[in-house]
Amino acid sequence: MKIKSVKKALGLKRILTLCVALCVGSVGFAAKAPTNPSGFVIKRGVNLSHWLSQDFGWTPREELITENDIRYIAGIGFDHVRLPLDEKEMWLEDGSPNEEAFVLVESALEWCRKNDLRVVIDLHTINAHHFNAVNEGLENTLWTDPAAQQHFLDLWAELSERFAKHPVDQVAYEIMNEPVADDHEDWNKLVAASLAQIRASEPNRVIVIGSNLWQIPETLGYLKVPEGDKNIILSTHVYSPFVFTHYTANWTPLKDYRGPVNYPGKVLEDAEYERLMAVNGGSLKDLVGDSNLNWNKAQMKKKFEPALKRARELGLQLYCGEFGCLPTVPREGRLQYYADITDAMEESGMAWANWEYKGDFGIFEWHGDSFSSGAPDLEMIERLVGD
């Protein structure tokens, strides 16, 4: 679909919103977010997943994301993209760079520059660490192997050398996606070492940093960052309520649950909640525990509050780099979820990037080896960027 037709579809709502805003004055205006000295300004973004990260071979890389996609993303109202990169996609088995993959990154950066989109380069997974290792049959050796830690720093030395030429107001770095260490201090030490290395050659580059344990809001208070470094953006990820957003997801322990789910309100009926909480001696409690809460925009704000508190303490911007909901749930509930979570974030002064552009959660839904539809989900887009 052409950008012009999407804008037309969204235009009426924008006009009405502007009229209401002019009539009621400052009612509903979002909180003002802290800025960074380098001028890397972001508000609404989208993840370019399954391209140079978690590549399932759905389509050739040169076709999955093209300049037309970047133009489309900018045209519907996003101001940045988060670009996940995996070590196994960017480097060959012998450790040498995969130059074809790096050419694609440089192309994407140029396309984004031409279309006034900022970019967060996210080191998503490395050979010694995967955020979903427990469900992928993998072992995270990053926290126990000094050689793996040095290798991680070497990867960032190479990335920094390659991308230092790009303006600091256009490109930021995210040190690593969703760290999962047994001890918060293990991540803090790696953050300190990574920052010191990058800052030695790029003192003004904006660095995005999330907290240990999948970047959930509740652990951001344990994250340590250098005092006085204002070119840092704090990051959190939220997929709550998980039973709803990941309904039937085949990579989770809840993949076989087929009972009813709801949003807004309680995700699970009381009987279903009690049953799932008791499965395998309570092994699902961390995933199911919040399903009996009254989920709505107010509850979303409560979910973000621990992260917002830490961001206020440090005087840094807070960024939700991932959130999303699968299309396996009731349609109206899914759309209301997107409206509530984006309103909650923006009213709190947060920036965000939804997961994802193309994929199971995507603006363009992609299941297995094919799109479910060749058209974007316009109602979802309106909930995200329709104002």
Short mmCIF file of C-alpha atoms in Angstrom, two decimals:
data_model
loop_
_atom_site.label_atom_id
_atom_site.label_comp_id
_atom_site.label_asym_id
_atom_site.label_seq_id
_atom_site.Cartn_x
_atom_site.Cartn_y
_atom_site.Cartn_z
CA MET A 1 0.00 0.00 0.00
CA LYS A 2 1.26 3.47 -0.84
CA ILE A 3 2.19 5.86 1.94
CA LYS A 4 -0.27 8.44 0.66
CA SER A 5 -3.21 6.06 1.09
CA VAL A 6 -2.13 5.18 4.64
CA LYS A 7 -1.87 8.84 5.56
CA LYS A 8 -5.33 9.41 4.10
CA ALA A 9 -6.68 6.55 6.21
CA LEU A 10 -5.17 8.07 9.35
CA GLY A 11 -5.68 11.71 8.48
CA LEU A 12 -9.21 12.20 9.80
CA LYS A 13 -8.27 11.08 13.29
CA ARG A 14 -5.26 13.41 13.30
CA ILE A 15 -7.39 16.38 12.23
CA LEU A 16 -10.01 15.65 14.89
CA THR A 17 -7.32 15.21 17.54
CA LEU A 18 -5.75 18.55 16.63
CA CYS A 19 -9.12 20.29 16.82
CA VAL A 20 -9.81 18.82 20.26
CA ALA A 21 -6.35 19.82 21.47
CA LEU A 22 -6.85 23.39 20.31
CA CYS A 23 -10.18 23.53 22.08
CA VAL A 24 -9.17 22.05 25.43
CA GLY A 25 -5.71 23.53 25.75
CA SER A 26 -3.13 21.55 27.68
CA VAL A 27 -5.36 18.69 28.81
CA GLY A 28 -3.69 15.32 28.20
CA PHE A 29 -0.31 16.63 27.11
CA ALA A 30 2.49 14.16 27.68
CA ALA A 31 5.17 14.61 30.30
CA LYS A 32 8.34 16.23 28.98
CA ALA A 33 11.15 13.71 28.50
CA PRO A 34 14.79 14.47 29.36
CA THR A 35 17.00 15.15 26.36
CA ASN A 36 20.59 14.18 25.64
CA PRO A 37 23.36 16.65 24.68
CA SER A 38 23.99 14.87 21.36
CA GLY A 39 20.49 15.65 20.09
CA PHE A 40 19.45 12.05 19.42
CA VAL A 41 15.71 12.63 19.65
CA ILE A 42 13.28 9.74 19.40
CA LYS A 43 9.64 9.21 20.26
CA ARG A 44 7.97 6.47 18.20
CA GLY A 45 9.77 3.62 16.49
CA VAL A 46 9.56 0.08 15.18
CA ASN A 47 11.90 -2.92 15.32
CA LEU A 48 13.38 -4.25 12.08
CA SER A 49 13.38 -7.81 13.39
CA HIS A 50 14.14 -11.06 11.55
CA TRP A 51 16.41 -9.30 9.07
CA LEU A 52 19.90 -9.33 10.58
CA SER A 53 18.77 -10.98 13.79
CA GLN A 54 16.73 -14.13 14.41
CA ASP A 55 16.72 -14.69 10.66
CA PHE A 56 14.43 -17.62 9.92
CA GLY A 57 15.16 -17.58 6.21
CA TRP A 58 11.66 -16.46 5.32
CA THR A 59 12.86 -14.43 2.36
CA PRO A 60 16.19 -13.22 0.98
CA ARG A 61 17.65 -10.47 3.15
CA GLU A 62 17.91 -8.03 0.29
CA GLU A 63 14.13 -8.35 -0.20
CA LEU A 64 12.90 -8.42 3.40
CA ILE A 65 13.87 -4.81 4.18
CA THR A 66 14.38 -2.37 1.32
CA GLU A 67 14.51 1.37 0.88
CA ASN A 68 10.78 1.27 0.15
CA ASP A 69 10.19 -0.20 3.62
CA ILE A 70 12.17 2.59 5.26
CA ARG A 71 10.29 5.18 3.23
CA TYR A 72 7.02 3.57 4.28
CA ILE A 73 7.98 3.52 7.97
CA ALA A 74 8.81 7.22 7.88
CA GLY A 75 5.70 8.03 5.88
CA ILE A 76 3.24 6.60 8.38
CA GLY A 77 4.69 8.55 11.28
CA PHE A 78 7.56 6.70 12.93
CA ASP A 79 10.71 8.70 13.72
CA HIS A 80 13.20 5.88 14.31
CA VAL A 81 13.92 2.20 13.89
CA ARG A 82 15.58 -0.22 16.26
CA LEU A 83 17.93 -2.44 14.26
CA PRO A 84 18.70 -5.76 15.99
CA LEU A 85 21.97 -7.46 14.98
CA ASP A 86 23.06 -10.99 15.90
CA GLU A 87 26.68 -12.05 16.11
CA LYS A 88 26.00 -15.14 14.01
CA GLU A 89 24.46 -13.00 11.25
CA MET A 90 27.14 -10.29 11.26
CA TRP A 91 30.27 -12.42 11.69
CA LEU A 92 31.26 -15.70 10.05
CA GLU A 93 32.18 -18.84 11.98
CA ASP A 94 35.88 -17.99 11.74
CA GLY A 95 35.22 -14.63 13.40
CA SER A 96 35.68 -12.53 10.28
CA PRO A 97 32.98 -9.98 9.47
CA ASN A 98 30.17 -10.93 7.13
CA GLU A 99 30.69 -8.03 4.78
CA GLU A 100 27.44 -8.68 2.89
CA ALA A 101 25.53 -8.21 6.13
CA PHE A 102 27.44 -5.05 7.03
CA VAL A 103 26.68 -3.64 3.57
CA LEU A 104 22.98 -4.07 4.37
CA VAL A 105 23.42 -2.20 7.65
CA GLU A 106 25.17 0.67 5.91
CA SER A 107 22.41 0.75 3.29
CA ALA A 108 19.77 0.89 6.01
CA LEU A 109 21.59 3.74 7.76
CA GLU A 110 21.72 5.69 4.52
CA TRP A 111 18.06 5.03 3.74
CA CYS A 112 17.13 6.19 7.24
CA ARG A 113 19.23 9.34 6.88
CA LYS A 114 17.46 10.19 3.63
CA ASN A 115 14.06 9.68 5.27
CA ASP A 116 14.87 11.51 8.53
CA LEU A 117 14.72 8.38 10.69
CA ARG A 118 17.04 7.83 13.61
CA VAL A 119 18.50 4.36 14.24
CA VAL A 120 19.23 2.37 17.41
CA ILE A 121 21.81 -0.31 16.54
CA ASP A 122 21.04 -3.15 18.95
CA LEU A 123 23.47 -6.02 19.56
CA HIS A 124 20.63 -8.48 20.01
CA THR A 125 22.25 -11.87 20.58
CA ILE A 126 25.84 -13.07 20.72
CA ASN A 127 27.19 -16.60 20.65
CA ALA A 128 27.79 -16.52 24.41
CA HIS A 129 24.39 -15.07 25.33
CA HIS A 130 20.79 -15.43 24.21
CA PHE A 131 17.90 -13.81 26.07
CA ASN A 132 15.77 -16.96 25.62
CA ALA A 133 18.51 -19.51 26.27
CA VAL A 134 16.43 -21.44 28.79
CA ASN A 135 13.81 -22.22 26.13
CA GLU A 136 16.27 -22.59 23.23
CA GLY A 137 18.40 -25.31 24.79
CA LEU A 138 21.37 -22.93 24.98
CA GLU A 139 23.83 -21.99 27.72
CA ASN A 140 24.83 -18.42 28.48
CA THR A 141 28.58 -18.52 29.11
CA LEU A 142 29.02 -14.75 28.99
CA TRP A 143 28.81 -14.32 32.76
CA THR A 144 31.31 -17.02 33.71
CA ASP A 145 33.88 -17.01 30.89
CA PRO A 146 36.37 -14.10 30.85
CA ALA A 147 37.26 -14.93 27.25
CA ALA A 148 33.60 -14.55 26.25
CA GLN A 149 33.46 -11.19 28.01
CA GLN A 150 36.56 -9.97 26.19
CA HIS A 151 35.09 -11.21 22.92
CA PHE A 152 31.96 -9.17 23.64
CA LEU A 153 34.10 -6.07 24.10
CA ASP A 154 35.95 -6.89 20.89
CA LEU A 155 32.65 -7.02 19.01
CA TRP A 156 31.81 -3.56 20.25
CA ALA A 157 35.26 -2.28 19.36
CA GLU A 158 34.62 -3.37 15.79
CA LEU A 159 31.07 -2.03 15.67
CA SER A 160 32.18 1.31 17.07
CA GLU A 161 35.01 1.57 14.56
CA ARG A 162 32.62 0.86 11.69
CA PHE A 163 29.81 3.17 12.70
CA ALA A 164 31.68 6.07 14.34
CA LYS A 165 31.42 8.02 11.10
CA HIS A 166 27.65 8.33 11.46
CA PRO A 167 26.33 11.48 13.18
CA VAL A 168 25.59 11.16 16.88
CA ASP A 169 22.18 12.76 16.38
CA GLN A 170 21.21 10.03 13.92
CA VAL A 171 22.64 6.74 15.24
CA ALA A 172 22.73 5.34 18.79
CA TYR A 173 24.06 2.05 20.14
CA GLU A 174 22.28 -0.43 22.42
CA ILE A 175 24.92 -2.47 24.26
CA MET A 176 22.97 -5.72 24.43
CA ASN A 177 19.41 -6.95 24.29
CA GLU A 178 17.79 -8.42 27.40
CA PRO A 179 20.72 -9.56 29.56
CA VAL A 180 19.97 -12.55 31.76
CA ALA A 181 22.58 -12.92 34.52
CA ASP A 182 22.24 -14.65 37.87
CA ASP A 183 23.75 -11.58 39.57
CA HIS A 184 22.87 -7.99 38.61
CA GLU A 185 26.49 -7.01 39.27
CA ASP A 186 27.69 -9.26 36.45
CA TRP A 187 25.74 -7.12 34.01
CA ASN A 188 26.78 -3.87 35.70
CA LYS A 189 30.45 -4.79 35.30
CA LEU A 190 30.00 -5.54 31.61
CA VAL A 191 28.08 -2.29 31.12
CA ALA A 192 30.92 -0.33 32.74
CA ALA A 193 33.56 -2.03 30.59
CA SER A 194 31.54 -1.58 27.40
CA LEU A 195 30.83 2.08 28.09
CA ALA A 196 34.47 2.80 28.88
CA GLN A 197 35.56 1.22 25.64
CA ILE A 198 33.02 3.02 23.45
CA ARG A 199 33.52 6.35 25.22
CA ALA A 200 37.28 6.21 24.58
CA SER A 201 36.66 6.85 20.87
CA GLU A 202 33.06 8.09 20.83
CA PRO A 203 32.50 10.35 23.85
CA ASN A 204 29.27 11.80 22.47
CA ARG A 205 27.55 8.70 21.12
CA VAL A 206 24.17 8.02 22.72
CA ILE A 207 24.15 4.61 24.39
CA VAL A 208 20.93 2.73 25.18
CA ILE A 209 21.16 0.49 28.25
CA GLY A 210 18.60 -1.86 29.76
CA SER A 211 18.63 -3.71 33.06
CA ASN A 212 19.33 -7.32 33.92
CA LEU A 213 16.62 -9.96 33.54
CA TRP A 214 15.09 -9.15 30.18
CA GLN A 215 15.04 -5.38 30.79
CA ILE A 216 11.87 -5.60 32.85
CA PRO A 217 10.89 -2.38 34.68
CA GLU A 218 11.26 -3.99 38.10
CA THR A 219 15.04 -4.47 37.74
CA LEU A 220 16.04 -1.06 36.38
CA GLY A 221 16.74 0.10 39.91
CA TYR A 222 19.68 -2.33 40.05
CA LEU A 223 21.32 -0.91 36.92
CA LYS A 224 24.42 1.23 37.47
CA VAL A 225 25.45 3.85 34.93
CA PRO A 226 28.22 6.47 35.11
CA GLU A 227 27.19 9.56 37.01
CA GLY A 228 26.99 12.65 34.84
CA ASP A 229 26.88 10.86 31.46
CA LYS A 230 23.77 12.40 29.92
CA ASN A 231 24.25 10.69 26.55
CA ILE A 232 22.57 7.59 27.94
CA ILE A 233 19.01 6.43 27.34
CA LEU A 234 17.59 3.89 29.77
CA SER A 235 15.66 1.03 28.22
CA THR A 236 12.93 -1.29 29.38
CA HIS A 237 10.87 -4.01 27.68
CA VAL A 238 7.26 -4.82 28.58
CA TYR A 239 5.16 -7.70 27.29
CA SER A 240 2.64 -7.64 30.12
CA PRO A 241 0.16 -9.15 30.55
CA PHE A 242 2.21 -12.05 29.18
CA VAL A 243 -0.58 -14.64 29.01
CA PHE A 244 -2.44 -12.26 26.69
CA THR A 245 0.41 -10.87 24.57
CA HIS A 246 2.00 -14.29 24.01
CA TYR A 247 -1.16 -16.37 23.69
CA THR A 248 -0.28 -19.72 22.01
CA ALA A 249 3.33 -18.59 21.35
CA ASN A 250 5.19 -21.82 20.64
CA TRP A 251 8.46 -20.66 22.25
CA THR A 252 6.97 -20.21 25.74
CA PRO A 253 6.02 -22.64 28.52
CA LEU A 254 2.38 -21.53 28.00
CA LYS A 255 2.29 -22.64 24.37
CA ASP A 256 -0.35 -25.33 24.97
CA TYR A 257 -2.84 -23.14 26.84
CA ARG A 258 -5.96 -22.67 24.69
CA GLY A 259 -8.43 -21.33 27.24
CA PRO A 260 -10.08 -17.91 26.97
CA VAL A 261 -8.07 -14.70 27.43
CA ASN A 262 -9.34 -11.16 27.80
CA TYR A 263 -8.21 -7.54 27.58
CA PRO A 264 -9.01 -5.07 29.10
CA GLY A 265 -9.75 -6.40 32.58
CA LYS A 266 -8.64 -9.70 34.03
CA VAL A 267 -6.81 -11.74 31.40
CA LEU A 268 -7.93 -15.05 32.91
CA GLU A 269 -11.12 -16.11 34.61
CA ASP A 270 -10.57 -16.96 38.27
CA ALA A 271 -10.77 -20.72 37.80
CA GLU A 272 -8.30 -20.70 34.91
CA TYR A 273 -5.98 -18.42 36.85
CA GLU A 274 -5.91 -20.74 39.87
CA ARG A 275 -5.37 -23.78 37.66
CA LEU A 276 -2.41 -22.28 35.77
CA MET A 277 -0.86 -20.92 38.94
CA ALA A 278 -0.78 -24.47 40.33
CA VAL A 279 0.73 -26.18 37.26
CA ASN A 280 3.95 -28.08 38.00
CA GLY A 281 4.08 -26.85 41.56
CA GLY A 282 3.75 -23.21 40.53
CA SER A 283 6.40 -23.20 37.81
CA LEU A 284 4.34 -20.78 35.69
CA LYS A 285 3.74 -18.21 38.43
CA ASP A 286 6.16 -15.65 37.00
CA LEU A 287 4.30 -15.69 33.68
CA VAL A 288 0.74 -16.04 34.98
CA GLY A 289 0.89 -14.06 38.21
CA ASP A 290 -0.35 -10.71 36.87
CA SER A 291 -3.24 -12.20 34.87
CA ASN A 292 -5.76 -11.53 37.66
CA LEU A 293 -5.08 -7.78 37.68
CA ASN A 294 -7.45 -5.29 36.08
CA TRP A 295 -5.43 -4.52 32.95
CA ASN A 296 -6.02 -1.14 31.30
CA LYS A 297 -4.05 2.05 30.69
CA ALA A 298 -3.78 2.79 34.40
CA GLN A 299 -2.36 -0.67 35.09
CA MET A 300 0.13 -0.21 32.24
CA LYS A 301 1.35 2.98 33.92
CA LYS A 302 1.81 1.09 37.18
CA LYS A 303 3.85 -1.52 35.31
CA PHE A 304 6.25 1.12 34.02
CA GLU A 305 6.53 3.03 37.30
CA PRO A 306 9.67 1.29 38.72
CA ALA A 307 11.55 2.12 35.52
CA LEU A 308 10.19 5.66 35.41
CA LYS A 309 11.26 6.18 39.02
CA ARG A 310 14.83 5.15 38.20
CA ALA A 311 14.90 7.33 35.09
CA ARG A 312 13.73 10.33 37.13
CA GLU A 313 16.42 9.68 39.74
CA LEU A 314 19.12 9.71 37.06
CA GLY A 315 17.59 12.48 34.95
CA LEU A 316 17.66 10.26 31.85
CA GLN A 317 15.16 9.47 29.14
CA LEU A 318 13.28 6.15 29.38
CA TYR A 319 12.73 4.11 26.24
CA CYS A 320 10.60 1.00 25.83
CA GLY A 321 12.50 -0.77 23.08
CA GLU A 322 10.08 -3.69 22.82
CA PHE A 323 6.41 -4.37 23.42
CA GLY A 324 3.76 -6.14 21.39
CA CYS A 325 0.90 -8.60 21.23
CA LEU A 326 0.32 -11.59 18.96
CA PRO A 327 -2.74 -11.60 16.68
CA THR A 328 -3.92 -14.88 18.22
CA VAL A 329 -6.05 -13.01 20.79
CA PRO A 330 -9.46 -11.37 20.24
CA ARG A 331 -9.05 -8.54 17.74
CA GLU A 332 -10.63 -5.71 19.72
CA GLY A 333 -8.67 -6.64 22.81
CA ARG A 334 -5.43 -6.56 20.87
CA LEU A 335 -6.16 -3.13 19.43
CA GLN A 336 -7.12 -1.81 22.88
CA TYR A 337 -3.85 -3.17 24.26
CA TYR A 338 -1.87 -1.13 21.72
CA ALA A 339 -3.90 2.00 22.45
CA ASP A 340 -3.46 1.64 26.21
CA ILE A 341 0.24 0.85 26.30
CA THR A 342 1.25 3.61 23.87
CA ASP A 343 -0.91 6.16 25.68
CA ALA A 344 0.58 5.09 29.01
CA MET A 345 4.12 5.50 27.71
CA GLU A 346 3.60 8.80 25.94
CA GLU A 347 1.71 10.36 28.84
CA SER A 348 4.71 9.42 31.00
CA GLY A 349 7.21 11.02 28.59
CA MET A 350 8.64 7.75 27.32
CA ALA A 351 9.88 6.92 23.84
CA TRP A 352 9.09 3.51 22.38
CA ALA A 353 9.60 1.01 19.56
CA ASN A 354 7.03 -1.69 18.99
CA TRP A 355 7.95 -5.26 18.21
CA GLU A 356 7.78 -5.41 15.19
CA TYR A 357 7.63 -4.34 11.54
CA LYS A 358 7.43 -7.76 9.85
CA GLY A 359 6.79 -10.87 11.90
CA ASP A 360 4.28 -12.67 14.11
CA PHE A 361 3.69 -9.47 16.11
CA GLY A 362 4.14 -7.25 13.10
CA ILE A 363 2.49 -4.37 11.34
CA PHE A 364 2.88 -6.79 8.45
CA GLU A 365 1.95 -10.17 9.96
CA TRP A 366 4.27 -12.95 8.95
CA HIS A 367 3.68 -16.52 10.08
CA GLY A 368 6.14 -19.20 9.08
CA ASP A 369 7.26 -18.73 5.51
CA SER A 370 4.55 -16.37 4.25
CA PHE A 371 2.60 -13.23 5.01
CA SER A 372 -0.92 -13.77 6.27
CA SER A 373 -1.76 -10.68 4.25
CA GLY A 374 0.14 -8.56 1.78
CA ALA A 375 -1.35 -5.44 3.34
CA PRO A 376 -0.37 -3.64 6.54
CA ASP A 377 -2.67 -3.68 9.53
CA LEU A 378 -4.07 -0.15 9.29
CA GLU A 379 -6.02 -0.36 12.54
CA MET A 380 -2.89 -1.39 14.39
CA ILE A 381 -0.94 1.43 12.75
CA GLU A 382 -3.59 3.90 13.86
CA ARG A 383 -3.34 2.72 17.46
CA LEU A 384 0.43 3.20 17.28
CA VAL A 385 0.94 6.44 15.35
CA GLY A 386 -2.50 7.80 14.52
CA ASP A 387 -2.40 10.51 17.24
#
